[in-house]
XYZ file of C-alpha atoms in Angstrom:
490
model
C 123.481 96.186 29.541
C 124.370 92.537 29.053
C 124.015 90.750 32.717
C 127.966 89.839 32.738
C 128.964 93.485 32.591
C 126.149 94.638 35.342
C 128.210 96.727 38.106
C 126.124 96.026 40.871
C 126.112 99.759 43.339
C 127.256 99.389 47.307
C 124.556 98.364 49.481
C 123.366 95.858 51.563
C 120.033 93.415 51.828
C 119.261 90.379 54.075
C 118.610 86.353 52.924
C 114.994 86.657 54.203
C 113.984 89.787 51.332
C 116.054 88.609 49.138
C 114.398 85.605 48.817
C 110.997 87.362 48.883
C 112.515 89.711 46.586
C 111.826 92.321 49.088
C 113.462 95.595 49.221
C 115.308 95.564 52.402
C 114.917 98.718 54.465
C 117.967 98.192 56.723
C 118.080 99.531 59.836
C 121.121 100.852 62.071
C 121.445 97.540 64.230
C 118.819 94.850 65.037
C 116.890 92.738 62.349
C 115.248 94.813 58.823
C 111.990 96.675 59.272
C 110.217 93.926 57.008
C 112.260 91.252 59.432
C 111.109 92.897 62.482
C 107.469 92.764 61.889
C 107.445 89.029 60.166
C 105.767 86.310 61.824
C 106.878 83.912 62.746
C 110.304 85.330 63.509
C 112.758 84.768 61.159
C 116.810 85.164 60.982
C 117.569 88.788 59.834
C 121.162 87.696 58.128
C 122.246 90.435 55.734
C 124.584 89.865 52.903
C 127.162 93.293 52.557
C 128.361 93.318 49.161
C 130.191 95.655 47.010
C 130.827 96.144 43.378
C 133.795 93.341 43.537
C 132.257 90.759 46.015
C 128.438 89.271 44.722
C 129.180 86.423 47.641
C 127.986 87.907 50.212
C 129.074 87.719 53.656
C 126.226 86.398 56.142
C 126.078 88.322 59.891
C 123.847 86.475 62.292
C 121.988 88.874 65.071
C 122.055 87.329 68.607
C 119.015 84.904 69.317
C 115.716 86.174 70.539
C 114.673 86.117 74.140
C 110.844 85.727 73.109
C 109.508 83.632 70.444
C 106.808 86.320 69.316
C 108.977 89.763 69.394
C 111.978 89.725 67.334
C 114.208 91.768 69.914
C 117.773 91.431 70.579
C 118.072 89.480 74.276
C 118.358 91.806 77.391
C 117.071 94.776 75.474
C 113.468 96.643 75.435
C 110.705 96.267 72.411
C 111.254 98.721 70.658
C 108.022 101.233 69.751
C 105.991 100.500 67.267
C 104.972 102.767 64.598
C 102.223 101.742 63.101
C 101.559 104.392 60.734
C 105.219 103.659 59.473
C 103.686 100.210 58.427
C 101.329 101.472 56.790
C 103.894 103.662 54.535
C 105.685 100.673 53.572
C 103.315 98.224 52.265
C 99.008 98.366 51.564
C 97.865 95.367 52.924
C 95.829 93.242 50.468
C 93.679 90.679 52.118
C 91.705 92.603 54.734
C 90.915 95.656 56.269
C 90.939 97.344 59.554
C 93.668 97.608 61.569
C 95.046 94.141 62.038
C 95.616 93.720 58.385
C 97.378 97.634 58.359
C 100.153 96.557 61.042
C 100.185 92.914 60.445
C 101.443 93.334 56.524
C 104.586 91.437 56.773
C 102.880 88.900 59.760
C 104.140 91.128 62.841
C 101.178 89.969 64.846
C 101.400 86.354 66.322
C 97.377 86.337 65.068
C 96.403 84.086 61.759
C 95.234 86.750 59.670
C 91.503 85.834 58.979
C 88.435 87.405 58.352
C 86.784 86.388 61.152
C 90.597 87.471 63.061
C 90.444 90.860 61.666
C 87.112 91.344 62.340
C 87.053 90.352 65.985
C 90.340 92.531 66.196
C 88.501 95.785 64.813
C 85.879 94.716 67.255
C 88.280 94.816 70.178
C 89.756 98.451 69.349
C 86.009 99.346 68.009
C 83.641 98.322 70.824
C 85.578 96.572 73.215
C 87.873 98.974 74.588
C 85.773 101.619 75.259
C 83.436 99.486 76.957
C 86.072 98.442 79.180
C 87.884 101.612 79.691
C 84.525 104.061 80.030
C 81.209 103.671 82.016
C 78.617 104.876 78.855
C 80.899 102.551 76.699
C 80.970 105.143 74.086
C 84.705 106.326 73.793
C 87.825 105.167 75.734
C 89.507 107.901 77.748
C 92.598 109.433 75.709
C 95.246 108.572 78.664
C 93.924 104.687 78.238
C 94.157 104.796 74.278
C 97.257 106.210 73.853
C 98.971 103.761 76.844
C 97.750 100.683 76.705
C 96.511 99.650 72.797
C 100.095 100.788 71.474
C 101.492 98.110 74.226
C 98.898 95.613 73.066
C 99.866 95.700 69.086
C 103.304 94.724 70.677
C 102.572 92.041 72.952
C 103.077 88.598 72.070
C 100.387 87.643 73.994
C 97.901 90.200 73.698
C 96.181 90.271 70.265
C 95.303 86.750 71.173
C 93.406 87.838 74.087
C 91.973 90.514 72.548
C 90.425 88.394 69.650
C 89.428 86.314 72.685
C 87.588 89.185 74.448
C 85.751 90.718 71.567
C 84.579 86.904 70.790
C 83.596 87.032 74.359
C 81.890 90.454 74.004
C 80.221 89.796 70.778
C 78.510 86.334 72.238
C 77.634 88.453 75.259
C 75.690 91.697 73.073
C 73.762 88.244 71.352
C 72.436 86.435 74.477
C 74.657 83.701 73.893
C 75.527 80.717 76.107
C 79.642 81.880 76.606
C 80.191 78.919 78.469
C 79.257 76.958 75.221
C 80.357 79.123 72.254
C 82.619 77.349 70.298
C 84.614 79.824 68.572
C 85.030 81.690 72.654
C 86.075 78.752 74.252
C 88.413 77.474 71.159
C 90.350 81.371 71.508
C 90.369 80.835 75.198
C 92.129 77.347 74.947
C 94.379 78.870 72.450
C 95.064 82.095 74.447
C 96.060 79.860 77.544
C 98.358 77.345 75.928
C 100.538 80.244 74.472
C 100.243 81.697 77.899
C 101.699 78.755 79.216
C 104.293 78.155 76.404
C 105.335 81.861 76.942
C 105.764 81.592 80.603
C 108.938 78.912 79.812
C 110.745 81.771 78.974
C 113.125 83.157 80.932
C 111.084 85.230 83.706
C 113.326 88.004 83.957
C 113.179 88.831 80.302
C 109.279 88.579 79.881
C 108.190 89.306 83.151
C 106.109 92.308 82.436
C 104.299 90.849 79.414
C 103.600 87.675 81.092
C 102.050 89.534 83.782
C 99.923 92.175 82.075
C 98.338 88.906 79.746
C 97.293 87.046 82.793
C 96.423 90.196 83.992
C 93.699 90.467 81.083
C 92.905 86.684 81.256
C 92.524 86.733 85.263
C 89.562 90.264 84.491
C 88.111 87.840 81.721
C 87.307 84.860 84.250
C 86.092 87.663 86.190
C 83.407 88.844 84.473
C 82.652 85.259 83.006
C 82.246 84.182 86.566
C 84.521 81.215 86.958
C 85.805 81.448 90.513
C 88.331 78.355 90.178
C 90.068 79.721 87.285
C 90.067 83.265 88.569
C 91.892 81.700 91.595
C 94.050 79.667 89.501
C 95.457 82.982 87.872
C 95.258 85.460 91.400
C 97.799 82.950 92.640
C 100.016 82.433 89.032
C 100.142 86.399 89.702
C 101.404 86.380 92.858
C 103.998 84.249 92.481
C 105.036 86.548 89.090
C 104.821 89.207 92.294
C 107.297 86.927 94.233
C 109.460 86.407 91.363
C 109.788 89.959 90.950
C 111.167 90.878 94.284
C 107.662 91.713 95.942
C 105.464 94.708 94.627
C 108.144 97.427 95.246
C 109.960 95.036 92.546
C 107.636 95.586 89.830
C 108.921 99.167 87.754
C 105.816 99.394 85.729
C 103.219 101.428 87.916
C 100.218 100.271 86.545
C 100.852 96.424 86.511
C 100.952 96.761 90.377
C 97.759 98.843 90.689
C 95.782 96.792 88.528
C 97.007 93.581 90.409
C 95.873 95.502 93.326
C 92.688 96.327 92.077
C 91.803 92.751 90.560
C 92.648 91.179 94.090
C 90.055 94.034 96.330
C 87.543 93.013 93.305
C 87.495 89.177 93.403
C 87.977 89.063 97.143
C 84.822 91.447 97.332
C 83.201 89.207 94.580
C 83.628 86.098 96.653
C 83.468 87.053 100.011
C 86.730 86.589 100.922
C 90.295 87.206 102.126
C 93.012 88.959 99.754
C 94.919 86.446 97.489
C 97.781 88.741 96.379
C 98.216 91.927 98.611
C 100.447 91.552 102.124
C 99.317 93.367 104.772
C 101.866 95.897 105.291
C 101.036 97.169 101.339
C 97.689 97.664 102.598
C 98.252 99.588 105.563
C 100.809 101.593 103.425
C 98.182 102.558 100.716
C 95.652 103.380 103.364
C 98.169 105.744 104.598
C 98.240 107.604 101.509
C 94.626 107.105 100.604
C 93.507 108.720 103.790
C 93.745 112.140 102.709
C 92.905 112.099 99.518
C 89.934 114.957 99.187
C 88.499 114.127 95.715
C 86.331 116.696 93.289
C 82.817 116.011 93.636
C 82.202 114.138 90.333
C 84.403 111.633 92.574
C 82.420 111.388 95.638
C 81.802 108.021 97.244
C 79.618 107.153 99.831
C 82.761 104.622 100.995
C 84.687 107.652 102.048
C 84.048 109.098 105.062
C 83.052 112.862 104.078
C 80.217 113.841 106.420
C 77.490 115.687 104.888
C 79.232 115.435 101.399
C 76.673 114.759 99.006
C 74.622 116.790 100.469
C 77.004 120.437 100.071
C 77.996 119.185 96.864
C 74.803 118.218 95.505
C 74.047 121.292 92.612
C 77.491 120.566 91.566
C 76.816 116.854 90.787
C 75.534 116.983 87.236
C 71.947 117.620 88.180
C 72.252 113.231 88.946
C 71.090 113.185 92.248
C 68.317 114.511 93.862
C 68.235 116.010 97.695
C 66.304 112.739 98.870
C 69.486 110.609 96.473
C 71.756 113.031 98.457
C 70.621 112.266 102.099
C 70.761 108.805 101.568
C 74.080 108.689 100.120
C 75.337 110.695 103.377
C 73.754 108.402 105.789
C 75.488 105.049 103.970
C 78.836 107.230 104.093
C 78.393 107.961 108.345
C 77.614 104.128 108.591
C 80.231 103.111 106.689
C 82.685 105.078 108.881
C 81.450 103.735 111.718
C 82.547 100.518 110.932
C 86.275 101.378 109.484
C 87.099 103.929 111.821
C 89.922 102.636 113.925
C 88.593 101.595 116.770
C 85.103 101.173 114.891
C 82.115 102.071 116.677
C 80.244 99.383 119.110
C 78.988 96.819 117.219
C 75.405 97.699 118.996
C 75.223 100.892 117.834
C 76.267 100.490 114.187
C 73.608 97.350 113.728
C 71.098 100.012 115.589
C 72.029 102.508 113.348
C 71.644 100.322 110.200
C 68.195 99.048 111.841
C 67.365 102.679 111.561
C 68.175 103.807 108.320
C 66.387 100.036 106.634
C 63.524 101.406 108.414
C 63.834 105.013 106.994
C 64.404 103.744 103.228
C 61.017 101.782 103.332
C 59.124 104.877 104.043
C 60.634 106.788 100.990
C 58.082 106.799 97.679
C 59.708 107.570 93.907
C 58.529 106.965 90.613
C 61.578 105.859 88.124
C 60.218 109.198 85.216
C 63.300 111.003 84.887
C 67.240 109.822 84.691
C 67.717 111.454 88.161
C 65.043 109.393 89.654
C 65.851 106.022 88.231
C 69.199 106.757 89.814
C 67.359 107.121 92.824
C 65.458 104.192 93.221
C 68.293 102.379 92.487
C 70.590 104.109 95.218
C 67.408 103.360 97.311
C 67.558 99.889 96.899
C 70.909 99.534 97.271
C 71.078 101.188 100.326
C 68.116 99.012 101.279
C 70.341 95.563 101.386
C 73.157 97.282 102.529
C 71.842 98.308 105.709
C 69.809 95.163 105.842
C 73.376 93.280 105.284
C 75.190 95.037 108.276
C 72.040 95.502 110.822
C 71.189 91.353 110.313
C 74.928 90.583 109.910
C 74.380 88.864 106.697
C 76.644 88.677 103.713
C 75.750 90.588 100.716
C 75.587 87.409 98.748
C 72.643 86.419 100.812
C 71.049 89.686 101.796
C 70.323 90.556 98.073
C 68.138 87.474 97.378
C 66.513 86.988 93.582
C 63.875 89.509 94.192
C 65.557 92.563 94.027
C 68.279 91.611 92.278
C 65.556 91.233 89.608
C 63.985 94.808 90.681
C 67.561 96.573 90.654
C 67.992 94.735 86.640
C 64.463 96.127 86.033
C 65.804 99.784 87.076
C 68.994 99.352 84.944
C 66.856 98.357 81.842
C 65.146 101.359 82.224
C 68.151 103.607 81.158
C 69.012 103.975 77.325
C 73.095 103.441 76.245
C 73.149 107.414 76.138
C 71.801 107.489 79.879
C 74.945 105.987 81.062
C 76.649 109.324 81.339
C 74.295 110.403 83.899
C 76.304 107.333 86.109
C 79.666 108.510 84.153
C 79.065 112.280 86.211
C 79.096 110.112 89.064
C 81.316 107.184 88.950
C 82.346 106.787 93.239
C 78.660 106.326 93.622
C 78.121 103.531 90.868
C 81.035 101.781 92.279
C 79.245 101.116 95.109
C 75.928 100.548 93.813
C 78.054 97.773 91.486
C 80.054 96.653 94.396
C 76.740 96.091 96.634
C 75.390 93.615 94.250
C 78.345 92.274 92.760
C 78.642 89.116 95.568
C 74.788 88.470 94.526
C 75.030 88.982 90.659
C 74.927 85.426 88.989
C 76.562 84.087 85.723
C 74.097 85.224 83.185
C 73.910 88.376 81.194
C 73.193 90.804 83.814
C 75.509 89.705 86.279
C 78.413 89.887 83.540
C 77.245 93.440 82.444
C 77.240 94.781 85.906
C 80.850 92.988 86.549
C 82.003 94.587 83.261
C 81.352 97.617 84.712
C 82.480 97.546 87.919
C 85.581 97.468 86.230
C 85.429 100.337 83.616
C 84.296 102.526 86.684
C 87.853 101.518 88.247
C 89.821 102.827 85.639
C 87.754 105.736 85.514
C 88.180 106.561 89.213
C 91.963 105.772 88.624
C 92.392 108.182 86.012
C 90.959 110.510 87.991
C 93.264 109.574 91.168
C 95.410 105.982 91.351
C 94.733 106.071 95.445
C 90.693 106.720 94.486
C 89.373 103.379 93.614
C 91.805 101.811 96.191
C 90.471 103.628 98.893
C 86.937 102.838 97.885
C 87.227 98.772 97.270
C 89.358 98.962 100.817
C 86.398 100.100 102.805
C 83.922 98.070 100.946
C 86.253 94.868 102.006
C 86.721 96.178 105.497
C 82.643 96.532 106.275
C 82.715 92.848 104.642
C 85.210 91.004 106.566
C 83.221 93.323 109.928
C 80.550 91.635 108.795
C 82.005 88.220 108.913
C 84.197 88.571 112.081
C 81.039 89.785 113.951
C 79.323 86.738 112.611
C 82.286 84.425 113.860
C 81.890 85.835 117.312
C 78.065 84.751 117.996
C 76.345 87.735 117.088
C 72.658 86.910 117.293
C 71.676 87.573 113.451
């Protein structure tokens, strides 16, 4: 048919395909689906046109709120089905996932090689290791939550290229603190951290929160104390902005806020950056009666004889000896955070006591469950040590057996991490007990690392569990260090 005579059908398509000679796939209202998902965002301005009318007539959508999510201002992101991208178009360049959502440049990430392979890293490797104890799979509940929210962040595939560089350069030996391609992500991470944050607040709140969230755990591990600070106290002023905690609608922000303040003040040695008072005393309330399975147990809550009546039912992890130990940390502990706490006399006699006891106690590291307790043993060694001499942990756990507990740890094969995954309230506070000790190097950033899958495990489990354990670790700390203030003879 001769192109004068063409009748051209009723339909619609917007400048941005039709100049890519696109097909549009129009949606009800907002931008296109190949609109939505470009980067960086573009104008989604259809031209209507009908069989009399090839001028079309251009329809603006309202301006974007964010610069990296092509939303309509004052309204959620929508979901993101990523299998639906994959429908529409193959990607060409790359595989893995990146490349399979990031067709039509959704993702605010330069699609690379090196990009998508740090990005199949991250959902490969990285996630479970930070989500699970034996860093094999990542729970269900986490996978289905949180990397769905990630893909749709306009912060977060940034930081999660930065993280897997970060965990790569760790599983090598590397120097982090000079890696080029880490540090290069991490300055480029920050500054669109920063350029986000000049939004307006009330519109990318949440986001902005849950990215400094993941940049604050990353200084964590990495061990720099000033920047960690730096972002404890950008988060709570987010807090502030929001109206307080009992301002914040998404549930998890506030516990993992929560939980990254316990950690670094435990870490450090110090006071709480973030949480009030009153928030405290109103999770203890609810913590207090929490009566967790026995997978669960903790030697932080006060259960006495626990271990002990439970121990058959523990996996076959701990032994009786493992179990009478773990009993006698638990009484001490709740000698101290029992309100009033015992006399300080008779908790540093106590402690005295059980030092002495733990000497006497022979075991061979042979089998899984005794590794486990020679660790627990030594642990429980410069804990008592810490709270009969009124020392802080940071000093009681001096090079010497922090170098015996890494020689324990190395013992244990990847696979022998589930024996701790049976068992995660009592690695928490075998972690927790040499966490103010660990250093920056490799070991200190693995146990760190850790610390924090076991969280999330324990809070899968129960939110009020690991709460209730990093409160009581913090509270025999700071009796520690008021005891010290008052003259104690050491």
């Amino acid at each position: 048919m001769p192109a004068s005579t063409r009748i051209r059908l009723p339909g619609s398509t917007c400048s941005e395909c039709r100049r890519r000679h696109q097909k549009c796939i129009s949606r009800v209202e907002g931008p296109c689906l190949n609109c939505l998902r470009r980067y960086p965002p573009v104008v989604c301005a259809s031209y209507m046109h009908t069989d009399s009318q090839s001028r079309g007539m251009r329809r603006k959508y309202p301006s974007r709120a964010r610069k990296n999510v092509t939303v309509e201002a004052g309204t959620p992101p929508r979901e993101f089905d990523s299998m639906a991208l994959v429908k529409t178009e193959t990607p060409k360049a790359f595989g893995g996932l990146l490349s399979a959502v990031n067709a039509c440049n959704s993702i605010p990430v330069e699609p690379t090689s090196r990009n998508t392979e740090l990005f199949q890293l991250f959902l490969d490797r990285v996630i479970p290791k930070l989500s699970s104890i034996d860093g094999i799979a990542a729970p269900p509940t986490y996978s289905q939550t949180r990397i769905p929210w990630m893909i749709q962040s306009p912060l977060m595939p940034n930081i999660a290229i930065l993280l897997a560089s970060f965990a790569q350069g760790m599983e090598r030996g590397d120097d982090v603190n000079r890696r080029q391609e880490t540090l290069a992500l991490k300055v480029k991470a920050l500054a669109l951290t920063n350029e986000f944050l000049s939004e307006d607040f009330s519109l990318i709140g949440n986001d902005a929160m849950l990215a400094t969230i993941h940049l604050a755990s990353l200084e964590y591990v990495w061990g720099h104390e000033q920047s960690l600070l730096s972002h404890l106290l950008g988060l709570r002023e987010m807090v502030r902005l929001k109206g307080g905690f009992a301002g914040l609608t998404d549930r998890i922000t506030a516990w993992v806020i929560i939980m990254l303040d316990f950690e670094a003040a435990i870490r450090y040695e110090r006071e709480l950056y973030v949480i009030p008072p009153e928030l405290i005393a109103l999770m203890s309330k609810a913590s207090s009666t929490i009566a967790p399975a026995p997978a669960f147990l903790s030697p932080l809550q006060s259960l006495p004889g626990a271990f002990a009546q439970n121990q058959e039912s523990m996996s076959h992890s701990i032994t009786t000896t493992t179990a009478e130990i773990l009993d006698d940390i638990s009484f001490l502990v709740s000698a101290i955070t029992s309100s009033p706490p015992s006399p300080t006399s008779k908790i540093r006699g106590t402690a005295s006591w059980l030092h002495s006891r733990l000497q006497d106690i022979d075991v061979k590291p042979t089998t899984d469950a005794q590794i486990i307790l020679c660790i627990i043993k030594l642990t429980a060694i410069v804990y008592s040590k810490s709270i009969s001499a009124l020392t802080p942990l940071s000093l009681s756990f001096n090079q010497k057996l922090l170098a015996e507990l890494y020689l324990f740890f190395n013992f244990f094969q990847p696979s022998s991490l589930r024996r701790w995954s049976a068992i995660p309230g009592i690695f928490l506070w075998v972690l927790l007990v040499a966490c103010p000790a660990a250093g920056d190097d490799h070991m200190g950033r693995y146990l760190r690392s850790k610390m924090a899958a076991t969280r999330i495990v324990l809070g899968l489990e129960n939110y009020n569990l690991p709460f209730a354990y990093l409160r009581s670790f913090w509270r025999v700390q700071r009796w520690i260090e008021s005891e010290r203030e008052l003259g104690e003879p050491g």
